[in-house]
Amino acid sequence: MLACGICGTDLHLLHGMKLPTGAEYPVFPGHEVAAEVLEADPGCGPQPGARVVVHPLLPCGECADCTSGREHYCAFGQMLGVHRPGGLAKEMVWRSDRLVPADDLDPNDAALLPDAVATAYHALLRANLRAGGKLAVIGTGGVGTNVLQLSRALDFDIQAVAVVHSEGTAKRVRDLGFPVIQGLEGAGRALRAQFGEMDAVIDFSGAAEAPNEGIRMLRKTGRLVLGSVRDEKVALSTTYTGLMTREIEIVGSYSNTLSDLQAVTELVRSGMLSLSGLVSHAFRLEDLAKAFDILEKRPPGMVRVVITA
Ligand SMILES: [Zn+2]
Ligand SMILES: [Zn+2]
């Protein structure tokens, strides 16, 4: 392991979350890994000395989901850091076809790719934007910020707006060159007044009112993408007819696939996507407890926390 990001999932594991089928405690976490290959079967994937990013899912490769491009739904899939020992360790074992070459990347940046960046990319694919389209992103922590950055990397003519909660986040996002609406309440109306109707809205805030404000931002046939984790029911304030006559689409976006990780790794390697400024805290493996403490307390300015070997 060269660098391993930690996120909310690791915190949930620490607090004893219910594990997916086939996994049991104790688990050895770490699913956002940049690594150097120490040993590999000859002729089998990246060879010793190669630097890679690790896709954290081992799908079966044979079920109906796997063979139709939906490997992230594989019922037999195993997660790094959940079903199998993860990257918060000096060494780990993983299948060579789930490694993406990343020789020229800073390991701290590379460790952001498997979760926060590839998941953002997947959500953008789900938004299905046209060239030069208009996009609003609600909630710009790690993943939401990556959605903004990726939208610009993929299409320089895209018009992306952020809806943020705090003043600090507003400043950080403005410094990246994106216009900002601060505060979710009334954001739908405010955003339409300033920027017009959106082709797509992607929510990574998970706020109760985000779907309603998001729908208010959309043009007819616009698409709302829900990417956050929120266990409460969705209460929509629009009418059935309101959705029907405007042909609004509401879709989920879940996790990411190996091809998403390959795409974002290529964008960073080619210089089209910069990840600078996203790692707000870095700790050595020996100081893991301090890192989890920061993750738990979420101090202002925290974006991503990375552990280095
Ligand atoms: Zn994660
Ligand atoms: Zn499968």
PDB file of C-alpha atoms and ligand atoms in Angstrom:
ATOM      1  CA  MET A   1       0.000   0.000   0.000  1.00  0.00           C
ATOM      2  CA  LEU A   2       1.240   3.472  -0.859  1.00  0.00           C
ATOM      3  CA  ALA A   3      -1.869   5.413   0.118  1.00  0.00           C
ATOM      4  CA  CYS A   4      -5.340   4.444   1.266  1.00  0.00           C
ATOM      5  CA  GLY A   5      -8.273   6.816   1.642  1.00  0.00           C
ATOM      6  CA  ILE A   6     -10.792   6.380   4.439  1.00  0.00           C
ATOM      7  CA  CYS A   7     -14.412   7.501   4.258  1.00  0.00           C
ATOM      8  CA  GLY A   8     -17.840   7.235   5.893  1.00  0.00           C
ATOM      9  CA  THR A   9     -18.049   3.526   5.067  1.00  0.00           C
ATOM     10  CA  ASP A  10     -14.971   2.810   7.208  1.00  0.00           C
ATOM     11  CA  LEU A  11     -16.527   4.810  10.033  1.00  0.00           C
ATOM     12  CA  HIS A  12     -19.742   2.778   9.754  1.00  0.00           C
ATOM     13  CA  LEU A  13     -17.642  -0.412   9.881  1.00  0.00           C
ATOM     14  CA  LEU A  14     -15.881   0.866  12.991  1.00  0.00           C
ATOM     15  CA  HIS A  15     -19.291   1.336  14.607  1.00  0.00           C
ATOM     16  CA  GLY A  16     -20.382  -2.180  13.679  1.00  0.00           C
ATOM     17  CA  MET A  17     -22.702  -1.585  10.721  1.00  0.00           C
ATOM     18  CA  LYS A  18     -24.680  -4.504   9.363  1.00  0.00           C
ATOM     19  CA  LEU A  19     -22.386  -6.243   6.884  1.00  0.00           C
ATOM     20  CA  PRO A  20     -23.416  -7.293   3.387  1.00  0.00           C
ATOM     21  CA  THR A  21     -24.123 -10.979   2.709  1.00  0.00           C
ATOM     22  CA  GLY A  22     -21.082 -13.176   2.992  1.00  0.00           C
ATOM     23  CA  ALA A  23     -19.019 -10.801   5.154  1.00  0.00           C
ATOM     24  CA  GLU A  24     -18.426 -11.110   8.888  1.00  0.00           C
ATOM     25  CA  TYR A  25     -16.516  -9.320  11.613  1.00  0.00           C
ATOM     26  CA  PRO A  26     -13.684  -8.818  12.223  1.00  0.00           C
ATOM     27  CA  VAL A  27     -13.130  -6.951   8.968  1.00  0.00           C
ATOM     28  CA  PHE A  28      -9.841  -5.403   7.853  1.00  0.00           C
ATOM     29  CA  PRO A  29     -10.882  -2.108   6.209  1.00  0.00           C
ATOM     30  CA  GLY A  30      -9.399  -0.005   3.410  1.00  0.00           C
ATOM     31  CA  HIS A  31     -11.104   0.123  -0.003  1.00  0.00           C
ATOM     32  CA  GLU A  32      -9.541   3.270  -1.568  1.00  0.00           C
ATOM     33  CA  VAL A  33      -6.086   2.006  -2.385  1.00  0.00           C
ATOM     34  CA  ALA A  34      -3.114   3.140  -4.417  1.00  0.00           C
ATOM     35  CA  ALA A  35      -0.394   0.492  -4.309  1.00  0.00           C
ATOM     36  CA  GLU A  36       2.839  -0.859  -5.714  1.00  0.00           C
ATOM     37  CA  VAL A  37       2.806  -4.418  -6.990  1.00  0.00           C
ATOM     38  CA  LEU A  38       5.205  -6.611  -4.989  1.00  0.00           C
ATOM     39  CA  GLU A  39       4.387 -10.008  -6.500  1.00  0.00           C
ATOM     40  CA  ALA A  40       2.356 -11.149  -9.499  1.00  0.00           C
ATOM     41  CA  ASP A  41       2.084 -14.272 -11.596  1.00  0.00           C
ATOM     42  CA  PRO A  42       4.273 -13.795 -14.695  1.00  0.00           C
ATOM     43  CA  GLY A  43       2.322 -12.353 -17.621  1.00  0.00           C
ATOM     44  CA  CYS A  44      -0.642 -11.681 -15.405  1.00  0.00           C
ATOM     45  CA  GLY A  45      -1.519  -7.968 -15.142  1.00  0.00           C
ATOM     46  CA  PRO A  46       0.825  -5.267 -13.787  1.00  0.00           C
ATOM     47  CA  GLN A  47       4.182  -6.714 -12.758  1.00  0.00           C
ATOM     48  CA  PRO A  48       6.337  -6.070  -9.636  1.00  0.00           C
ATOM     49  CA  GLY A  49       7.323  -2.427  -9.334  1.00  0.00           C
ATOM     50  CA  ALA A  50       4.221  -1.174 -11.178  1.00  0.00           C
ATOM     51  CA  ARG A  51       2.098   1.389  -9.391  1.00  0.00           C
ATOM     52  CA  VAL A  52      -1.649   0.849  -9.596  1.00  0.00           C
ATOM     53  CA  VAL A  53      -5.026   1.896  -8.275  1.00  0.00           C
ATOM     54  CA  VAL A  54      -7.220  -0.898  -7.019  1.00  0.00           C
ATOM     55  CA  HIS A  55     -10.845  -1.392  -7.994  1.00  0.00           C
ATOM     56  CA  PRO A  56     -12.416  -2.427  -4.680  1.00  0.00           C
ATOM     57  CA  LEU A  57     -14.944  -4.895  -6.070  1.00  0.00           C
ATOM     58  CA  LEU A  58     -14.316  -8.486  -7.133  1.00  0.00           C
ATOM     59  CA  PRO A  59     -17.340  -9.404  -9.272  1.00  0.00           C
ATOM     60  CA  CYS A  60     -17.949 -13.021 -10.310  1.00  0.00           C
ATOM     61  CA  GLY A  61     -17.771 -12.124 -14.002  1.00  0.00           C
ATOM     62  CA  GLU A  62     -20.369 -14.732 -14.970  1.00  0.00           C
ATOM     63  CA  CYS A  63     -23.817 -13.722 -13.671  1.00  0.00           C
ATOM     64  CA  ALA A  64     -26.425 -11.774 -15.691  1.00  0.00           C
ATOM     65  CA  ASP A  65     -25.391  -8.466 -14.060  1.00  0.00           C
ATOM     66  CA  CYS A  66     -21.671  -9.020 -14.689  1.00  0.00           C
ATOM     67  CA  THR A  67     -22.170  -9.923 -18.341  1.00  0.00           C
ATOM     68  CA  SER A  68     -24.376  -6.891 -19.036  1.00  0.00           C
ATOM     69  CA  GLY A  69     -22.111  -4.115 -17.717  1.00  0.00           C
ATOM     70  CA  ARG A  70     -23.624  -3.995 -14.228  1.00  0.00           C
ATOM     71  CA  GLU A  71     -20.814  -5.656 -12.296  1.00  0.00           C
ATOM     72  CA  HIS A  72     -21.500  -3.358  -9.321  1.00  0.00           C
ATOM     73  CA  TYR A  73     -24.740  -5.312  -8.781  1.00  0.00           C
ATOM     74  CA  CYS A  74     -23.079  -8.727  -8.831  1.00  0.00           C
ATOM     75  CA  ALA A  75     -24.755 -10.717  -6.039  1.00  0.00           C
ATOM     76  CA  PHE A  76     -21.580 -12.787  -5.664  1.00  0.00           C
ATOM     77  CA  GLY A  77     -19.265  -9.752  -5.619  1.00  0.00           C
ATOM     78  CA  GLN A  78     -16.755  -9.295  -2.821  1.00  0.00           C
ATOM     79  CA  MET A  79     -15.663  -5.902  -1.500  1.00  0.00           C
ATOM     80  CA  LEU A  80     -12.119  -5.025  -0.597  1.00  0.00           C
ATOM     81  CA  GLY A  81     -12.021  -4.025   3.067  1.00  0.00           C
ATOM     82  CA  VAL A  82     -15.328  -5.788   3.790  1.00  0.00           C
ATOM     83  CA  HIS A  83     -15.337  -9.378   2.470  1.00  0.00           C
ATOM     84  CA  ARG A  84     -11.576  -9.456   1.987  1.00  0.00           C
ATOM     85  CA  PRO A  85      -8.761  -7.790   3.967  1.00  0.00           C
ATOM     86  CA  GLY A  86      -8.328  -4.218   2.752  1.00  0.00           C
ATOM     87  CA  GLY A  87      -5.624  -1.650   2.182  1.00  0.00           C
ATOM     88  CA  LEU A  88      -5.170  -0.230   5.686  1.00  0.00           C
ATOM     89  CA  ALA A  89      -2.148  -2.485   5.928  1.00  0.00           C
ATOM     90  CA  LYS A  90       1.375  -2.633   4.556  1.00  0.00           C
ATOM     91  CA  GLU A  91       0.454  -5.406   2.100  1.00  0.00           C
ATOM     92  CA  MET A  92      -2.699  -6.880   0.598  1.00  0.00           C
ATOM     93  CA  VAL A  93      -3.679  -9.438  -2.041  1.00  0.00           C
ATOM     94  CA  TRP A  94      -5.982  -8.636  -4.984  1.00  0.00           C
ATOM     95  CA  ARG A  95      -6.881  -9.967  -8.403  1.00  0.00           C
ATOM     96  CA  SER A  96      -4.731  -8.567 -11.204  1.00  0.00           C
ATOM     97  CA  ASP A  97      -7.624  -7.815 -13.575  1.00  0.00           C
ATOM     98  CA  ARG A  98      -9.003  -5.337 -11.006  1.00  0.00           C
ATOM     99  CA  LEU A  99      -5.867  -3.165 -11.026  1.00  0.00           C
ATOM    100  CA  VAL A 100      -5.515  -0.007 -13.120  1.00  0.00           C
ATOM    101  CA  PRO A 101      -1.979   1.195 -14.022  1.00  0.00           C
ATOM    102  CA  ALA A 102      -1.167   4.558 -12.415  1.00  0.00           C
ATOM    103  CA  ASP A 103       2.638   4.792 -12.525  1.00  0.00           C
ATOM    104  CA  ASP A 104       2.808   8.541 -12.992  1.00  0.00           C
ATOM    105  CA  LEU A 105       0.251   9.580 -10.382  1.00  0.00           C
ATOM    106  CA  ASP A 106       0.856  10.897  -6.879  1.00  0.00           C
ATOM    107  CA  PRO A 107      -0.338   8.007  -4.654  1.00  0.00           C
ATOM    108  CA  ASN A 108      -2.326  10.394  -2.419  1.00  0.00           C
ATOM    109  CA  ASP A 109      -4.280  11.609  -5.454  1.00  0.00           C
ATOM    110  CA  ALA A 110      -4.555   8.106  -6.896  1.00  0.00           C
ATOM    111  CA  ALA A 111      -6.149   6.853  -3.658  1.00  0.00           C
ATOM    112  CA  LEU A 112      -9.062   9.231  -4.279  1.00  0.00           C
ATOM    113  CA  LEU A 113      -9.919   7.613  -7.593  1.00  0.00           C
ATOM    114  CA  PRO A 114     -11.538   4.265  -6.640  1.00  0.00           C
ATOM    115  CA  ASP A 115     -14.305   5.725  -4.504  1.00  0.00           C
ATOM    116  CA  ALA A 116     -14.880   9.496  -4.530  1.00  0.00           C
ATOM    117  CA  VAL A 117     -13.870  10.166  -8.132  1.00  0.00           C
ATOM    118  CA  ALA A 118     -15.130   7.029  -9.906  1.00  0.00           C
ATOM    119  CA  THR A 119     -18.462   7.302  -8.057  1.00  0.00           C
ATOM    120  CA  ALA A 120     -18.766  10.937  -9.177  1.00  0.00           C
ATOM    121  CA  TYR A 121     -18.041   9.845 -12.747  1.00  0.00           C
ATOM    122  CA  HIS A 122     -20.721   7.156 -12.551  1.00  0.00           C
ATOM    123  CA  ALA A 123     -23.257   9.779 -11.380  1.00  0.00           C
ATOM    124  CA  LEU A 124     -22.340  12.006 -14.321  1.00  0.00           C
ATOM    125  CA  LEU A 125     -22.952   9.125 -16.719  1.00  0.00           C
ATOM    126  CA  ARG A 126     -26.336   8.628 -15.050  1.00  0.00           C
ATOM    127  CA  ALA A 127     -27.113  12.351 -15.593  1.00  0.00           C
ATOM    128  CA  ASN A 128     -26.814  11.743 -19.345  1.00  0.00           C
ATOM    129  CA  LEU A 129     -26.021  15.393 -20.141  1.00  0.00           C
ATOM    130  CA  ARG A 130     -25.974  16.750 -23.665  1.00  0.00           C
ATOM    131  CA  ALA A 131     -22.912  18.710 -24.880  1.00  0.00           C
ATOM    132  CA  GLY A 132     -22.893  22.205 -23.397  1.00  0.00           C
ATOM    133  CA  GLY A 133     -25.704  21.240 -21.016  1.00  0.00           C
ATOM    134  CA  LYS A 134     -26.576  22.759 -17.667  1.00  0.00           C
ATOM    135  CA  LEU A 135     -25.878  20.872 -14.457  1.00  0.00           C
ATOM    136  CA  ALA A 136     -26.552  21.663 -10.799  1.00  0.00           C
ATOM    137  CA  VAL A 137     -24.736  19.719  -8.078  1.00  0.00           C
ATOM    138  CA  ILE A 138     -26.307  19.751  -4.616  1.00  0.00           C
ATOM    139  CA  GLY A 139     -23.785  18.977  -1.872  1.00  0.00           C
ATOM    140  CA  THR A 140     -20.134  19.503  -2.703  1.00  0.00           C
ATOM    141  CA  GLY A 141     -18.118  17.480  -0.239  1.00  0.00           C
ATOM    142  CA  GLY A 142     -15.548  15.115  -1.724  1.00  0.00           C
ATOM    143  CA  VAL A 143     -17.805  13.373  -4.251  1.00  0.00           C
ATOM    144  CA  GLY A 144     -19.883  16.425  -5.250  1.00  0.00           C
ATOM    145  CA  THR A 145     -16.734  18.475  -5.852  1.00  0.00           C
ATOM    146  CA  ASN A 146     -15.461  15.705  -8.099  1.00  0.00           C
ATOM    147  CA  VAL A 147     -18.720  15.780 -10.073  1.00  0.00           C
ATOM    148  CA  LEU A 148     -18.138  19.481 -10.780  1.00  0.00           C
ATOM    149  CA  GLN A 149     -14.497  18.985 -11.749  1.00  0.00           C
ATOM    150  CA  LEU A 150     -15.278  15.963 -13.915  1.00  0.00           C
ATOM    151  CA  SER A 151     -18.122  17.732 -15.715  1.00  0.00           C
ATOM    152  CA  ARG A 152     -15.678  20.442 -16.795  1.00  0.00           C
ATOM    153  CA  ALA A 153     -12.956  17.927 -17.706  1.00  0.00           C
ATOM    154  CA  LEU A 154     -15.351  15.991 -19.940  1.00  0.00           C
ATOM    155  CA  ASP A 155     -17.033  18.998 -21.561  1.00  0.00           C
ATOM    156  CA  PHE A 156     -15.555  22.454 -21.227  1.00  0.00           C
ATOM    157  CA  ASP A 157     -18.813  24.041 -22.434  1.00  0.00           C
ATOM    158  CA  ILE A 158     -20.891  22.519 -19.688  1.00  0.00           C
ATOM    159  CA  GLN A 159     -22.447  25.047 -17.312  1.00  0.00           C
ATOM    160  CA  ALA A 160     -22.213  23.664 -13.791  1.00  0.00           C
ATOM    161  CA  VAL A 161     -23.559  25.336 -10.646  1.00  0.00           C
ATOM    162  CA  ALA A 162     -23.080  24.188  -7.047  1.00  0.00           C
ATOM    163  CA  VAL A 163     -25.593  24.329  -4.200  1.00  0.00           C
ATOM    164  CA  VAL A 164     -23.638  24.340  -0.954  1.00  0.00           C
ATOM    165  CA  HIS A 165     -24.337  24.508   2.753  1.00  0.00           C
ATOM    166  CA  SER A 166     -21.497  26.394   4.451  1.00  0.00           C
ATOM    167  CA  GLU A 167     -19.610  29.589   3.726  1.00  0.00           C
ATOM    168  CA  GLY A 168     -16.328  27.666   3.760  1.00  0.00           C
ATOM    169  CA  THR A 169     -17.517  25.257   1.083  1.00  0.00           C
ATOM    170  CA  ALA A 170     -18.914  28.159  -0.944  1.00  0.00           C
ATOM    171  CA  LYS A 171     -15.466  29.755  -0.976  1.00  0.00           C
ATOM    172  CA  ARG A 172     -13.667  26.516  -1.848  1.00  0.00           C
ATOM    173  CA  VAL A 173     -16.026  25.812  -4.763  1.00  0.00           C
ATOM    174  CA  ARG A 174     -15.923  29.404  -6.061  1.00  0.00           C
ATOM    175  CA  ASP A 175     -12.114  29.211  -5.996  1.00  0.00           C
ATOM    176  CA  LEU A 176     -12.408  26.250  -8.378  1.00  0.00           C
ATOM    177  CA  GLY A 177     -14.294  28.538 -10.749  1.00  0.00           C
ATOM    178  CA  PHE A 178     -17.883  27.358 -10.239  1.00  0.00           C
ATOM    179  CA  PRO A 179     -20.824  29.654  -9.421  1.00  0.00           C
ATOM    180  CA  VAL A 180     -22.476  28.876  -6.098  1.00  0.00           C
ATOM    181  CA  ILE A 181     -25.907  29.110  -4.490  1.00  0.00           C
ATOM    182  CA  GLN A 182     -25.528  28.979  -0.709  1.00  0.00           C
ATOM    183  CA  GLY A 183     -28.318  27.344   1.305  1.00  0.00           C
ATOM    184  CA  LEU A 184     -30.701  24.628   0.116  1.00  0.00           C
ATOM    185  CA  GLU A 185     -33.940  26.308   1.176  1.00  0.00           C
ATOM    186  CA  GLY A 186     -35.304  28.214  -1.820  1.00  0.00           C
ATOM    187  CA  ALA A 187     -32.324  27.086  -3.920  1.00  0.00           C
ATOM    188  CA  GLY A 188     -34.595  25.817  -6.724  1.00  0.00           C
ATOM    189  CA  ARG A 189     -36.148  29.189  -7.345  1.00  0.00           C
ATOM    190  CA  ALA A 190     -32.914  31.141  -6.771  1.00  0.00           C
ATOM    191  CA  LEU A 191     -30.971  28.944  -9.156  1.00  0.00           C
ATOM    192  CA  ARG A 192     -33.589  29.178 -11.937  1.00  0.00           C
ATOM    193  CA  ALA A 193     -33.681  32.973 -11.577  1.00  0.00           C
ATOM    194  CA  GLN A 194     -29.904  33.261 -11.895  1.00  0.00           C
ATOM    195  CA  PHE A 195     -28.942  30.443 -14.236  1.00  0.00           C
ATOM    196  CA  GLY A 196     -32.133  29.231 -15.955  1.00  0.00           C
ATOM    197  CA  GLU A 197     -33.447  25.679 -16.043  1.00  0.00           C
ATOM    198  CA  MET A 198     -31.073  22.760 -15.585  1.00  0.00           C
ATOM    199  CA  ASP A 199     -30.795  19.692 -17.821  1.00  0.00           C
ATOM    200  CA  ALA A 200     -29.743  17.598 -14.838  1.00  0.00           C
ATOM    201  CA  VAL A 201     -29.346  17.893 -11.082  1.00  0.00           C
ATOM    202  CA  ILE A 202     -27.091  15.544  -9.115  1.00  0.00           C
ATOM    203  CA  ASP A 203     -27.597  15.297  -5.366  1.00  0.00           C
ATOM    204  CA  PHE A 204     -24.782  14.208  -3.079  1.00  0.00           C
ATOM    205  CA  SER A 205     -26.069  16.113  -0.039  1.00  0.00           C
ATOM    206  CA  GLY A 206     -28.619  13.508   1.027  1.00  0.00           C
ATOM    207  CA  ALA A 207     -30.654  16.377   2.519  1.00  0.00           C
ATOM    208  CA  ALA A 208     -34.397  15.706   2.938  1.00  0.00           C
ATOM    209  CA  GLU A 209     -35.386  18.658   0.747  1.00  0.00           C
ATOM    210  CA  ALA A 210     -32.760  18.066  -1.955  1.00  0.00           C
ATOM    211  CA  PRO A 211     -35.075  16.073  -4.289  1.00  0.00           C
ATOM    212  CA  ASN A 212     -37.751  18.786  -4.169  1.00  0.00           C
ATOM    213  CA  GLU A 213     -35.373  21.682  -4.694  1.00  0.00           C
ATOM    214  CA  GLY A 214     -33.669  19.640  -7.402  1.00  0.00           C
ATOM    215  CA  ILE A 215     -36.910  18.996  -9.289  1.00  0.00           C
ATOM    216  CA  ARG A 216     -37.650  22.754  -9.190  1.00  0.00           C
ATOM    217  CA  MET A 217     -34.358  23.399 -10.979  1.00  0.00           C
ATOM    218  CA  LEU A 218     -35.064  21.067 -13.888  1.00  0.00           C
ATOM    219  CA  ARG A 219     -36.309  21.828 -17.373  1.00  0.00           C
ATOM    220  CA  LYS A 220     -39.007  19.631 -18.926  1.00  0.00           C
ATOM    221  CA  THR A 221     -37.579  16.108 -19.455  1.00  0.00           C
ATOM    222  CA  GLY A 222     -34.780  16.991 -17.026  1.00  0.00           C
ATOM    223  CA  ARG A 223     -33.144  14.318 -14.898  1.00  0.00           C
ATOM    224  CA  LEU A 224     -32.592  14.209 -11.133  1.00  0.00           C
ATOM    225  CA  VAL A 225     -29.791  11.871 -10.028  1.00  0.00           C
ATOM    226  CA  LEU A 226     -29.807  10.684  -6.405  1.00  0.00           C
ATOM    227  CA  GLY A 227     -26.307   9.646  -5.347  1.00  0.00           C
ATOM    228  CA  SER A 228     -26.342   9.979  -1.586  1.00  0.00           C
ATOM    229  CA  VAL A 229     -27.192   7.458   1.124  1.00  0.00           C
ATOM    230  CA  ARG A 230     -30.343   8.343   3.027  1.00  0.00           C
ATOM    231  CA  ASP A 231     -32.536   5.748   4.713  1.00  0.00           C
ATOM    232  CA  GLU A 232     -35.652   7.922   5.177  1.00  0.00           C
ATOM    233  CA  LYS A 233     -38.545   7.894   2.691  1.00  0.00           C
ATOM    234  CA  VAL A 234     -38.545  10.447  -0.108  1.00  0.00           C
ATOM    235  CA  ALA A 235     -41.394  12.954   0.322  1.00  0.00           C
ATOM    236  CA  LEU A 236     -41.998  14.832  -2.915  1.00  0.00           C
ATOM    237  CA  SER A 237     -43.860  18.121  -2.824  1.00  0.00           C
ATOM    238  CA  THR A 238     -44.666  18.111  -6.534  1.00  0.00           C
ATOM    239  CA  THR A 239     -47.836  16.468  -7.855  1.00  0.00           C
ATOM    240  CA  TYR A 240     -48.001  13.278  -9.859  1.00  0.00           C
ATOM    241  CA  THR A 241     -49.239  15.372 -12.809  1.00  0.00           C
ATOM    242  CA  GLY A 242     -46.388  17.812 -12.272  1.00  0.00           C
ATOM    243  CA  LEU A 243     -43.877  15.012 -12.870  1.00  0.00           C
ATOM    244  CA  MET A 244     -45.926  13.479 -15.684  1.00  0.00           C
ATOM    245  CA  THR A 245     -46.505  16.615 -17.753  1.00  0.00           C
ATOM    246  CA  ARG A 246     -42.876  17.704 -17.428  1.00  0.00           C
ATOM    247  CA  GLU A 247     -41.591  14.170 -18.105  1.00  0.00           C
ATOM    248  CA  ILE A 248     -39.176  14.466 -15.188  1.00  0.00           C
ATOM    249  CA  GLU A 249     -36.820  11.524 -14.681  1.00  0.00           C
ATOM    250  CA  ILE A 250     -35.596  10.538 -11.218  1.00  0.00           C
ATOM    251  CA  VAL A 251     -32.756   8.025 -11.215  1.00  0.00           C
ATOM    252  CA  GLY A 252     -30.382   6.545  -8.678  1.00  0.00           C
ATOM    253  CA  SER A 253     -26.623   6.333  -9.056  1.00  0.00           C
ATOM    254  CA  TYR A 254     -24.842   3.626  -7.105  1.00  0.00           C
ATOM    255  CA  SER A 255     -21.119   3.057  -6.652  1.00  0.00           C
ATOM    256  CA  ASN A 256     -18.992   2.575  -9.786  1.00  0.00           C
ATOM    257  CA  THR A 257     -17.453  -0.021 -12.075  1.00  0.00           C
ATOM    258  CA  LEU A 258     -13.950  -0.916 -13.272  1.00  0.00           C
ATOM    259  CA  SER A 259     -14.561   0.985 -16.513  1.00  0.00           C
ATOM    260  CA  ASP A 260     -15.478   4.113 -14.490  1.00  0.00           C
ATOM    261  CA  LEU A 261     -12.175   3.791 -12.586  1.00  0.00           C
ATOM    262  CA  GLN A 262     -10.238   3.304 -15.835  1.00  0.00           C
ATOM    263  CA  ALA A 263     -11.886   6.416 -17.308  1.00  0.00           C
ATOM    264  CA  VAL A 264     -11.119   8.709 -14.368  1.00  0.00           C
ATOM    265  CA  THR A 265      -7.550   7.383 -14.036  1.00  0.00           C
ATOM    266  CA  GLU A 266      -7.012   8.227 -17.696  1.00  0.00           C
ATOM    267  CA  LEU A 267      -8.452  11.739 -17.198  1.00  0.00           C
ATOM    268  CA  VAL A 268      -5.973  12.417 -14.377  1.00  0.00           C
ATOM    269  CA  ARG A 269      -3.025  10.877 -16.237  1.00  0.00           C
ATOM    270  CA  SER A 270      -3.757  12.995 -19.304  1.00  0.00           C
ATOM    271  CA  GLY A 271      -3.857  16.158 -17.193  1.00  0.00           C
ATOM    272  CA  MET A 272      -7.528  16.826 -17.965  1.00  0.00           C
ATOM    273  CA  LEU A 273      -8.591  16.382 -14.348  1.00  0.00           C
ATOM    274  CA  SER A 274      -6.783  17.834 -11.350  1.00  0.00           C
ATOM    275  CA  LEU A 275      -7.344  16.445  -7.873  1.00  0.00           C
ATOM    276  CA  SER A 276      -5.259  19.012  -6.060  1.00  0.00           C
ATOM    277  CA  GLY A 277      -6.722  20.337  -2.834  1.00  0.00           C
ATOM    278  CA  LEU A 278      -8.970  17.337  -2.191  1.00  0.00           C
ATOM    279  CA  VAL A 279      -6.743  15.621   0.372  1.00  0.00           C
ATOM    280  CA  SER A 280      -7.265  17.781   3.441  1.00  0.00           C
ATOM    281  CA  HIS A 281      -5.693  15.372   5.952  1.00  0.00           C
ATOM    282  CA  ALA A 282      -2.920  12.793   5.570  1.00  0.00           C
ATOM    283  CA  PHE A 283      -1.732  10.431   8.317  1.00  0.00           C
ATOM    284  CA  ARG A 284       0.782   7.597   8.585  1.00  0.00           C
ATOM    285  CA  LEU A 285      -0.560   4.078   9.093  1.00  0.00           C
ATOM    286  CA  GLU A 286       0.684   4.164  12.729  1.00  0.00           C
ATOM    287  CA  ASP A 287      -1.584   7.164  13.363  1.00  0.00           C
ATOM    288  CA  LEU A 288      -4.742   5.533  12.022  1.00  0.00           C
ATOM    289  CA  ALA A 289      -6.661   6.216  15.267  1.00  0.00           C
ATOM    290  CA  LYS A 290      -6.030   9.967  14.855  1.00  0.00           C
ATOM    291  CA  ALA A 291      -7.272   9.773  11.271  1.00  0.00           C
ATOM    292  CA  PHE A 292     -10.529   8.108  12.330  1.00  0.00           C
ATOM    293  CA  ASP A 293     -10.912  10.748  15.021  1.00  0.00           C
ATOM    294  CA  ILE A 294     -10.744  13.495  12.378  1.00  0.00           C
ATOM    295  CA  LEU A 295     -13.150  11.598  10.144  1.00  0.00           C
ATOM    296  CA  GLU A 296     -15.606  11.318  13.016  1.00  0.00           C
ATOM    297  CA  LYS A 297     -15.384  14.981  14.047  1.00  0.00           C
ATOM    298  CA  ARG A 298     -15.555  16.376  10.488  1.00  0.00           C
ATOM    299  CA  PRO A 299     -13.752  19.651  11.282  1.00  0.00           C
ATOM    300  CA  PRO A 300     -14.412  22.587   8.909  1.00  0.00           C
ATOM    301  CA  GLY A 301     -12.264  22.202   5.805  1.00  0.00           C
ATOM    302  CA  MET A 302     -12.156  18.411   5.936  1.00  0.00           C
ATOM    303  CA  VAL A 303     -12.512  16.961   2.448  1.00  0.00           C
ATOM    304  CA  ARG A 304     -10.703  13.617   2.102  1.00  0.00           C
ATOM    305  CA  VAL A 305      -8.561  11.793   4.652  1.00  0.00           C
ATOM    306  CA  VAL A 306      -5.716   9.644   3.321  1.00  0.00           C
ATOM    307  CA  ILE A 307      -3.422   7.181   5.111  1.00  0.00           C
ATOM    308  CA  THR A 308       0.107   6.788   3.782  1.00  0.00           C
ATOM    309  CA  ALA A 309       2.376   3.795   4.233  1.00  0.00           C
TER     310      ALA A 309
HETATM  311 ZN    ZN B   1     -14.870   5.012   0.537  1.00  0.00          ZN
HETATM  312 ZN    ZN B   2     -21.509 -11.463 -11.113  1.00  0.00          ZN
END
